[in-house]
């Protein structure tokens, strides 16, 4: 895959760089941003010329529909630098595809590949010094789109703003993660927007997560909205369960996000000879496996952490600690996937794309 720059793009360079003021050894995730950002507006039924300009706040009308009706979507991606100082993306076509599926679900215009991927390529080329070498270092990429049309009538906007901002990141480590299985609250519902990376999906999770944290848990394993018997996602991540030597994960649906890391781990596990079953896993199955000792691992999968092992879970009044393993599928798959991303291992899948 070749990333093609937009045929027309305006570039306004920052008068100075702030890169020398950044402590790259002590980065809080998502708090530091690079010198430039990309902006492209949609108005009068078409996309305008994209511009790359210095990272800065911008003015927006108080009646902009993003504030009142929540038309906002985003993606999460990363850029990596190999030992030859070359910068790479990981399956960016999948992020573009999912972004535009989110846009359609939220009644927003699709973003052309030349603006999304081509504009990103130009932006990354300008900011490549912000991508640091070394396993664990990366540049987090946040493409997003908001409705900027004014007026508080309840209907879709006619004007939108697509943007890309970049944030240097270190290895994401959240410590030991204990989860509670949801019995009342749901992440998403049938017919809803759970499969879209819509901003409102995440704000709706904050209150149940706050309640879980007050009980001593870091995250929630979400269950289906209708019966609360099917295990679906863990926090903001897709979730995998290892029972004996089989990996299980829920199928994607209009409730479950089609995670790029999730689908990559499935393909990688199959290549490594690990049996994978994509099907609904029931809460009662998980509890039974924990009781009889066949439950070996639970882990979340997503862009920020790649793989996040879970050390234990609670359901109703019972807490189950997971065993400490010499050979962890989660950690082995994470190691193999990250080495592909950093070009430290052969990419037999053709997933990596050079900037």
Short mmCIF file of C-alpha atoms in Angstrom, two decimals:
data_model
loop_
_atom_site.label_atom_id
_atom_site.label_comp_id
_atom_site.label_asym_id
_atom_site.label_seq_id
_atom_site.Cartn_x
_atom_site.Cartn_y
_atom_site.Cartn_z
CA UNK A 1 0.00 0.00 0.00
CA UNK A 2 1.35 3.43 -1.00
CA UNK A 3 0.18 6.53 0.89
CA UNK A 4 -0.51 9.27 -1.63
CA UNK A 5 -0.48 12.90 -0.56
CA UNK A 6 -3.51 15.05 -1.44
CA UNK A 7 -3.18 16.77 -4.81
CA UNK A 8 -3.67 20.08 -3.03
CA UNK A 9 -2.69 20.83 0.56
CA UNK A 10 -1.68 24.04 2.31
CA UNK A 11 1.20 23.87 4.78
CA UNK A 12 1.90 26.52 7.40
CA UNK A 13 4.97 25.62 9.43
CA UNK A 14 5.38 26.46 13.10
CA UNK A 15 7.91 29.24 13.73
CA UNK A 16 9.70 27.02 16.27
CA UNK A 17 9.48 23.49 17.64
CA UNK A 18 8.63 22.47 21.19
CA UNK A 19 10.21 19.02 20.81
CA UNK A 20 13.26 20.03 22.87
CA UNK A 21 11.06 20.82 25.87
CA UNK A 22 9.52 17.33 25.97
CA UNK A 23 10.74 14.64 28.37
CA UNK A 24 10.26 11.58 26.19
CA UNK A 25 11.18 9.25 29.07
CA UNK A 26 8.26 10.44 31.20
CA UNK A 27 5.21 10.91 29.00
CA UNK A 28 1.68 10.79 30.34
CA UNK A 29 -0.41 9.12 27.63
CA UNK A 30 -2.26 11.57 25.38
CA UNK A 31 -1.19 14.80 27.09
CA UNK A 32 1.64 16.03 24.84
CA UNK A 33 1.11 16.97 21.19
CA UNK A 34 3.42 17.63 18.27
CA UNK A 35 4.03 20.95 16.54
CA UNK A 36 1.47 20.55 13.75
CA UNK A 37 -2.05 19.28 13.08
CA UNK A 38 -4.16 18.64 9.99
CA UNK A 39 -7.55 20.27 9.40
CA UNK A 40 -9.99 19.77 6.55
CA UNK A 41 -13.54 21.15 6.49
CA UNK A 42 -16.60 19.81 4.72
CA UNK A 43 -19.07 22.46 3.57
CA UNK A 44 -21.42 23.13 0.66
CA UNK A 45 -21.51 19.40 0.04
CA UNK A 46 -17.81 18.82 -0.54
CA UNK A 47 -14.45 18.56 1.17
CA UNK A 48 -12.28 21.67 1.07
CA UNK A 49 -8.50 21.87 0.70
CA UNK A 50 -6.73 20.34 3.74
CA UNK A 51 -4.26 22.44 5.69
CA UNK A 52 -1.42 21.48 8.00
CA UNK A 53 -0.77 24.22 10.52
CA UNK A 54 0.70 24.75 13.99
CA UNK A 55 -1.11 22.89 16.78
CA UNK A 56 -3.34 25.42 18.53
CA UNK A 57 -6.90 25.97 19.82
CA UNK A 58 -9.55 27.06 17.35
CA UNK A 59 -12.81 29.01 17.55
CA UNK A 60 -16.16 27.29 17.12
CA UNK A 61 -19.74 28.54 17.33
CA UNK A 62 -21.47 27.78 20.68
CA UNK A 63 -24.40 26.35 18.73
CA UNK A 64 -22.20 23.89 16.80
CA UNK A 65 -24.08 20.62 16.58
CA UNK A 66 -21.24 18.59 18.07
CA UNK A 67 -22.07 20.21 21.43
CA UNK A 68 -25.80 19.60 21.25
CA UNK A 69 -26.31 16.38 19.29
CA UNK A 70 -23.02 14.56 19.66
CA UNK A 71 -21.92 14.11 16.06
CA UNK A 72 -18.30 13.20 16.81
CA UNK A 73 -16.20 10.19 15.79
CA UNK A 74 -12.53 9.28 16.09
CA UNK A 75 -9.85 6.65 15.47
CA UNK A 76 -6.76 5.51 17.34
CA UNK A 77 -3.57 4.59 15.43
CA UNK A 78 0.18 4.56 15.99
CA UNK A 79 3.34 5.27 14.02
CA UNK A 80 6.56 3.39 14.81
CA UNK A 81 10.23 4.02 13.99
CA UNK A 82 12.58 1.15 13.18
CA UNK A 83 16.33 0.95 13.75
CA UNK A 84 16.95 2.47 10.30
CA UNK A 85 14.99 5.62 11.29
CA UNK A 86 12.16 4.72 8.93
CA UNK A 87 8.59 5.41 10.08
CA UNK A 88 5.82 2.83 9.71
CA UNK A 89 2.07 2.62 10.14
CA UNK A 90 0.18 -0.53 11.07
CA UNK A 91 -2.83 -1.46 8.91
CA UNK A 92 -3.94 2.16 8.32
CA UNK A 93 -6.44 1.07 5.67
CA UNK A 94 -8.41 -0.68 8.41
CA UNK A 95 -8.66 2.54 10.41
CA UNK A 96 -9.85 4.47 7.36
CA UNK A 97 -12.46 1.81 6.63
CA UNK A 98 -13.75 1.81 10.20
CA UNK A 99 -13.70 5.60 10.40
CA UNK A 100 -15.95 5.86 7.35
CA UNK A 101 -18.29 3.17 8.69
CA UNK A 102 -18.56 5.26 11.86
CA UNK A 103 -19.22 8.35 9.74
CA UNK A 104 -22.07 6.65 7.87
CA UNK A 105 -23.68 5.47 11.12
CA UNK A 106 -23.51 8.99 12.55
CA UNK A 107 -24.91 10.63 9.35
CA UNK A 108 -21.57 12.28 8.63
CA UNK A 109 -19.69 12.47 5.30
CA UNK A 110 -17.05 9.87 4.49
CA UNK A 111 -13.47 11.15 4.37
CA UNK A 112 -11.58 10.40 1.13
CA UNK A 113 -8.45 8.25 1.33
CA UNK A 114 -6.33 11.07 -0.10
CA UNK A 115 -7.27 13.34 2.82
CA UNK A 116 -7.22 10.74 5.62
CA UNK A 117 -4.21 8.61 4.65
CA UNK A 118 -2.53 11.03 2.25
CA UNK A 119 -2.85 13.94 4.64
CA UNK A 120 -1.62 11.75 7.50
CA UNK A 121 1.42 10.74 5.47
CA UNK A 122 2.31 14.39 4.84
CA UNK A 123 1.79 15.29 8.50
CA UNK A 124 3.88 12.35 9.74
CA UNK A 125 6.66 13.17 7.31
CA UNK A 126 6.84 16.66 8.86
CA UNK A 127 6.76 15.29 12.41
CA UNK A 128 8.98 12.20 12.01
CA UNK A 129 11.45 13.50 14.65
CA UNK A 130 8.65 13.04 17.19
CA UNK A 131 8.59 9.29 16.49
CA UNK A 132 11.27 7.84 18.75
CA UNK A 133 13.10 4.58 18.17
CA UNK A 134 12.94 1.69 20.61
CA UNK A 135 10.41 -0.95 21.59
CA UNK A 136 7.58 0.78 23.45
CA UNK A 137 8.06 4.21 21.89
CA UNK A 138 5.47 5.34 19.35
CA UNK A 139 3.52 8.30 18.05
CA UNK A 140 -0.17 8.02 18.86
CA UNK A 141 -2.39 9.27 16.03
CA UNK A 142 -5.87 10.66 16.70
CA UNK A 143 -7.97 11.35 13.56
CA UNK A 144 -11.40 12.71 14.44
CA UNK A 145 -14.38 14.50 12.93
CA UNK A 146 -16.90 16.82 14.55
CA UNK A 147 -20.05 18.61 13.39
CA UNK A 148 -19.33 22.35 13.24
CA UNK A 149 -22.55 23.53 11.59
CA UNK A 150 -24.43 26.04 13.75
CA UNK A 151 -27.99 25.87 15.03
CA UNK A 152 -29.74 23.88 17.75
CA UNK A 153 -32.43 22.24 15.61
CA UNK A 154 -32.21 18.45 16.02
CA UNK A 155 -30.92 17.36 12.64
CA UNK A 156 -27.55 16.42 11.13
CA UNK A 157 -25.06 19.18 10.49
CA UNK A 158 -24.20 20.35 6.99
CA UNK A 159 -20.66 21.34 7.97
CA UNK A 160 -17.94 19.15 9.51
CA UNK A 161 -14.31 19.38 10.50
CA UNK A 162 -11.87 16.48 10.08
CA UNK A 163 -8.62 16.74 12.04
CA UNK A 164 -5.53 14.71 12.87
CA UNK A 165 -3.45 15.40 15.96
CA UNK A 166 -0.36 13.48 17.08
CA UNK A 167 0.91 12.59 20.55
CA UNK A 168 4.22 10.88 21.43
CA UNK A 169 3.69 7.83 23.64
CA UNK A 170 5.61 5.38 25.76
CA UNK A 171 4.65 1.80 26.59
CA UNK A 172 1.16 1.76 28.04
CA UNK A 173 1.11 0.02 31.42
CA UNK A 174 -1.86 0.23 33.75
CA UNK A 175 -0.62 -2.14 36.47
CA UNK A 176 -2.62 -5.16 37.57
CA UNK A 177 -6.12 -5.07 36.12
CA UNK A 178 -9.02 -6.56 38.03
CA UNK A 179 -12.45 -6.42 36.41
CA UNK A 180 -16.05 -6.77 37.43
CA UNK A 181 -18.64 -8.31 35.12
CA UNK A 182 -21.49 -5.93 34.33
CA UNK A 183 -24.93 -7.04 35.48
CA UNK A 184 -26.92 -3.87 34.83
CA UNK A 185 -25.10 -1.26 32.72
CA UNK A 186 -24.35 -1.86 29.03
CA UNK A 187 -21.74 -0.44 26.70
CA UNK A 188 -24.01 -0.67 23.66
CA UNK A 189 -27.36 -2.02 22.49
CA UNK A 190 -28.73 -3.72 19.39
CA UNK A 191 -29.63 -1.07 16.83
CA UNK A 192 -27.35 1.43 18.55
CA UNK A 193 -23.92 2.87 17.76
CA UNK A 194 -21.67 0.41 19.61
CA UNK A 195 -19.80 -0.59 16.44
CA UNK A 196 -18.98 3.07 15.66
CA UNK A 197 -16.09 4.86 17.36
CA UNK A 198 -18.46 7.60 18.40
CA UNK A 199 -17.47 9.92 21.24
CA UNK A 200 -20.73 9.31 23.10
CA UNK A 201 -19.96 5.60 23.45
CA UNK A 202 -17.07 6.42 25.72
CA UNK A 203 -18.73 9.08 27.84
CA UNK A 204 -21.55 6.62 28.59
CA UNK A 205 -18.99 4.22 30.09
CA UNK A 206 -17.51 6.68 32.55
CA UNK A 207 -20.18 6.42 35.27
CA UNK A 208 -20.31 2.59 35.45
CA UNK A 209 -16.50 2.55 35.39
CA UNK A 210 -16.42 5.06 38.26
CA UNK A 211 -18.68 2.75 40.28
CA UNK A 212 -16.40 -0.21 39.51
CA UNK A 213 -13.32 1.73 40.58
CA UNK A 214 -14.99 2.63 43.87
CA UNK A 215 -15.28 -1.12 44.48
CA UNK A 216 -11.58 -1.66 43.77
CA UNK A 217 -11.76 -2.72 40.11
CA UNK A 218 -9.94 -1.04 37.25
CA UNK A 219 -12.33 -2.02 34.47
CA UNK A 220 -15.63 -3.63 33.55
CA UNK A 221 -16.28 -6.60 31.33
CA UNK A 222 -19.40 -5.55 29.47
CA UNK A 223 -22.24 -7.97 28.82
CA UNK A 224 -25.01 -7.87 26.23
CA UNK A 225 -27.78 -5.36 26.88
CA UNK A 226 -30.69 -7.80 26.54
CA UNK A 227 -29.76 -10.65 28.88
CA UNK A 228 -26.40 -9.72 30.47
CA UNK A 229 -25.31 -13.32 29.89
CA UNK A 230 -22.84 -12.82 27.01
CA UNK A 231 -19.34 -11.40 27.55
CA UNK A 232 -18.56 -8.69 25.01
CA UNK A 233 -15.77 -6.15 25.72
CA UNK A 234 -13.41 -5.17 28.55
CA UNK A 235 -13.47 -1.46 29.27
CA UNK A 236 -12.65 0.22 25.96
CA UNK A 237 -10.99 -2.89 24.54
CA UNK A 238 -11.99 -6.10 22.80
CA UNK A 239 -11.58 -9.08 25.13
CA UNK A 240 -10.15 -12.59 24.78
CA UNK A 241 -10.57 -15.62 27.04
CA UNK A 242 -8.23 -18.62 27.15
CA UNK A 243 -9.94 -21.78 28.34
CA UNK A 244 -7.46 -24.67 28.35
CA UNK A 245 -5.48 -23.91 25.16
CA UNK A 246 -8.30 -22.36 23.10
CA UNK A 247 -8.75 -18.60 22.66
CA UNK A 248 -12.31 -17.30 22.57
CA UNK A 249 -13.54 -13.85 21.60
CA UNK A 250 -16.96 -12.45 20.81
CA UNK A 251 -17.91 -11.88 17.17
CA UNK A 252 -18.15 -8.29 16.00
CA UNK A 253 -21.67 -6.94 15.74
CA UNK A 254 -23.52 -3.64 15.92
CA UNK A 255 -22.70 -3.74 19.65
CA UNK A 256 -19.02 -4.68 19.43
CA UNK A 257 -16.21 -2.67 17.86
CA UNK A 258 -14.29 -4.24 14.99
CA UNK A 259 -10.88 -3.77 16.60
CA UNK A 260 -7.79 -3.69 14.40
CA UNK A 261 -5.68 -5.21 17.20
CA UNK A 262 -8.37 -7.85 17.78
CA UNK A 263 -8.43 -9.04 14.18
CA UNK A 264 -4.62 -8.97 14.02
CA UNK A 265 -4.28 -11.11 17.14
CA UNK A 266 -6.76 -13.63 15.73
CA UNK A 267 -4.73 -13.99 12.52
CA UNK A 268 -1.45 -14.11 14.43
CA UNK A 269 -2.75 -16.75 16.86
CA UNK A 270 -3.87 -18.94 13.96
CA UNK A 271 -0.45 -18.60 12.33
CA UNK A 272 1.13 -19.74 15.59
CA UNK A 273 -1.09 -22.83 15.72
CA UNK A 274 -3.34 -21.57 18.52
CA UNK A 275 -6.96 -22.59 18.16
CA UNK A 276 -9.29 -19.59 18.06
CA UNK A 277 -13.06 -19.67 18.33
CA UNK A 278 -15.01 -16.51 17.50
CA UNK A 279 -18.31 -16.96 19.30
CA UNK A 280 -20.31 -15.60 22.20
CA UNK A 281 -18.85 -16.62 25.55
CA UNK A 282 -21.38 -16.90 28.36
CA UNK A 283 -20.81 -15.58 31.87
CA UNK A 284 -21.73 -19.00 33.27
CA UNK A 285 -19.06 -20.61 31.04
CA UNK A 286 -16.41 -18.26 32.39
CA UNK A 287 -17.41 -18.85 36.01
CA UNK A 288 -17.48 -22.63 35.51
CA UNK A 289 -14.03 -22.55 33.85
CA UNK A 290 -12.64 -20.43 36.69
CA UNK A 291 -14.02 -22.91 39.24
CA UNK A 292 -12.66 -26.04 37.54
CA UNK A 293 -9.26 -24.52 36.70
CA UNK A 294 -9.57 -24.54 32.92
CA UNK A 295 -9.69 -20.72 32.68
CA UNK A 296 -6.08 -19.72 32.06
CA UNK A 297 -6.15 -16.12 30.83
CA UNK A 298 -8.31 -13.09 30.11
CA UNK A 299 -6.87 -10.12 28.25
CA UNK A 300 -8.02 -6.95 26.55
CA UNK A 301 -6.80 -5.94 23.09
CA UNK A 302 -6.57 -2.41 21.69
CA UNK A 303 -4.32 0.18 20.08
CA UNK A 304 -3.04 1.91 23.23
CA UNK A 305 -1.97 -1.13 25.26
CA UNK A 306 -1.91 -3.72 22.44
CA UNK A 307 -2.59 -6.47 25.01
CA UNK A 308 -3.64 -5.86 28.62
CA UNK A 309 -3.68 -9.00 30.81
CA UNK A 310 -6.43 -9.26 33.43
CA UNK A 311 -5.45 -10.87 36.76
CA UNK A 312 -8.91 -11.57 38.13
CA UNK A 313 -12.65 -10.93 37.82
CA UNK A 314 -15.67 -10.63 40.04
CA UNK A 315 -19.21 -11.79 39.27
CA UNK A 316 -21.91 -11.10 41.83
CA UNK A 317 -20.25 -11.83 45.20
CA UNK A 318 -17.51 -14.16 43.93
CA UNK A 319 -13.99 -13.10 42.97
CA UNK A 320 -11.78 -15.36 40.86
CA UNK A 321 -8.00 -14.93 40.63
CA UNK A 322 -6.37 -16.14 37.43
CA UNK A 323 -3.31 -18.42 37.57
CA UNK A 324 0.20 -17.10 36.96
CA UNK A 325 1.49 -18.90 33.88
CA UNK A 326 4.95 -19.71 32.59
CA UNK A 327 3.66 -19.58 29.02
CA UNK A 328 1.12 -16.81 28.49
CA UNK A 329 -0.69 -16.61 25.15
CA UNK A 330 -1.37 -12.93 25.86
CA UNK A 331 2.25 -11.93 26.41
CA UNK A 332 3.55 -14.14 23.59
CA UNK A 333 1.09 -12.71 21.08
CA UNK A 334 1.82 -9.17 22.26
CA UNK A 335 5.55 -9.74 21.77
CA UNK A 336 5.07 -11.13 18.27
CA UNK A 337 2.66 -8.38 17.22
CA UNK A 338 4.79 -5.51 18.52
CA UNK A 339 7.88 -6.90 16.84
CA UNK A 340 6.00 -6.81 13.52
CA UNK A 341 4.92 -3.22 14.22
CA UNK A 342 8.50 -2.15 14.99
CA UNK A 343 9.92 -4.08 12.00
CA UNK A 344 11.88 -6.33 14.36
CA UNK A 345 10.27 -9.43 12.85
CA UNK A 346 9.17 -10.34 9.34
CA UNK A 347 5.73 -9.01 8.43
CA UNK A 348 4.32 -12.09 6.73
CA UNK A 349 0.86 -10.49 6.55
CA UNK A 350 1.75 -7.26 4.73
CA UNK A 351 0.33 -5.16 7.56
CA UNK A 352 3.02 -2.46 7.86
CA UNK A 353 3.04 0.60 5.61
CA UNK A 354 6.03 2.91 5.19
CA UNK A 355 5.59 6.66 5.61
#
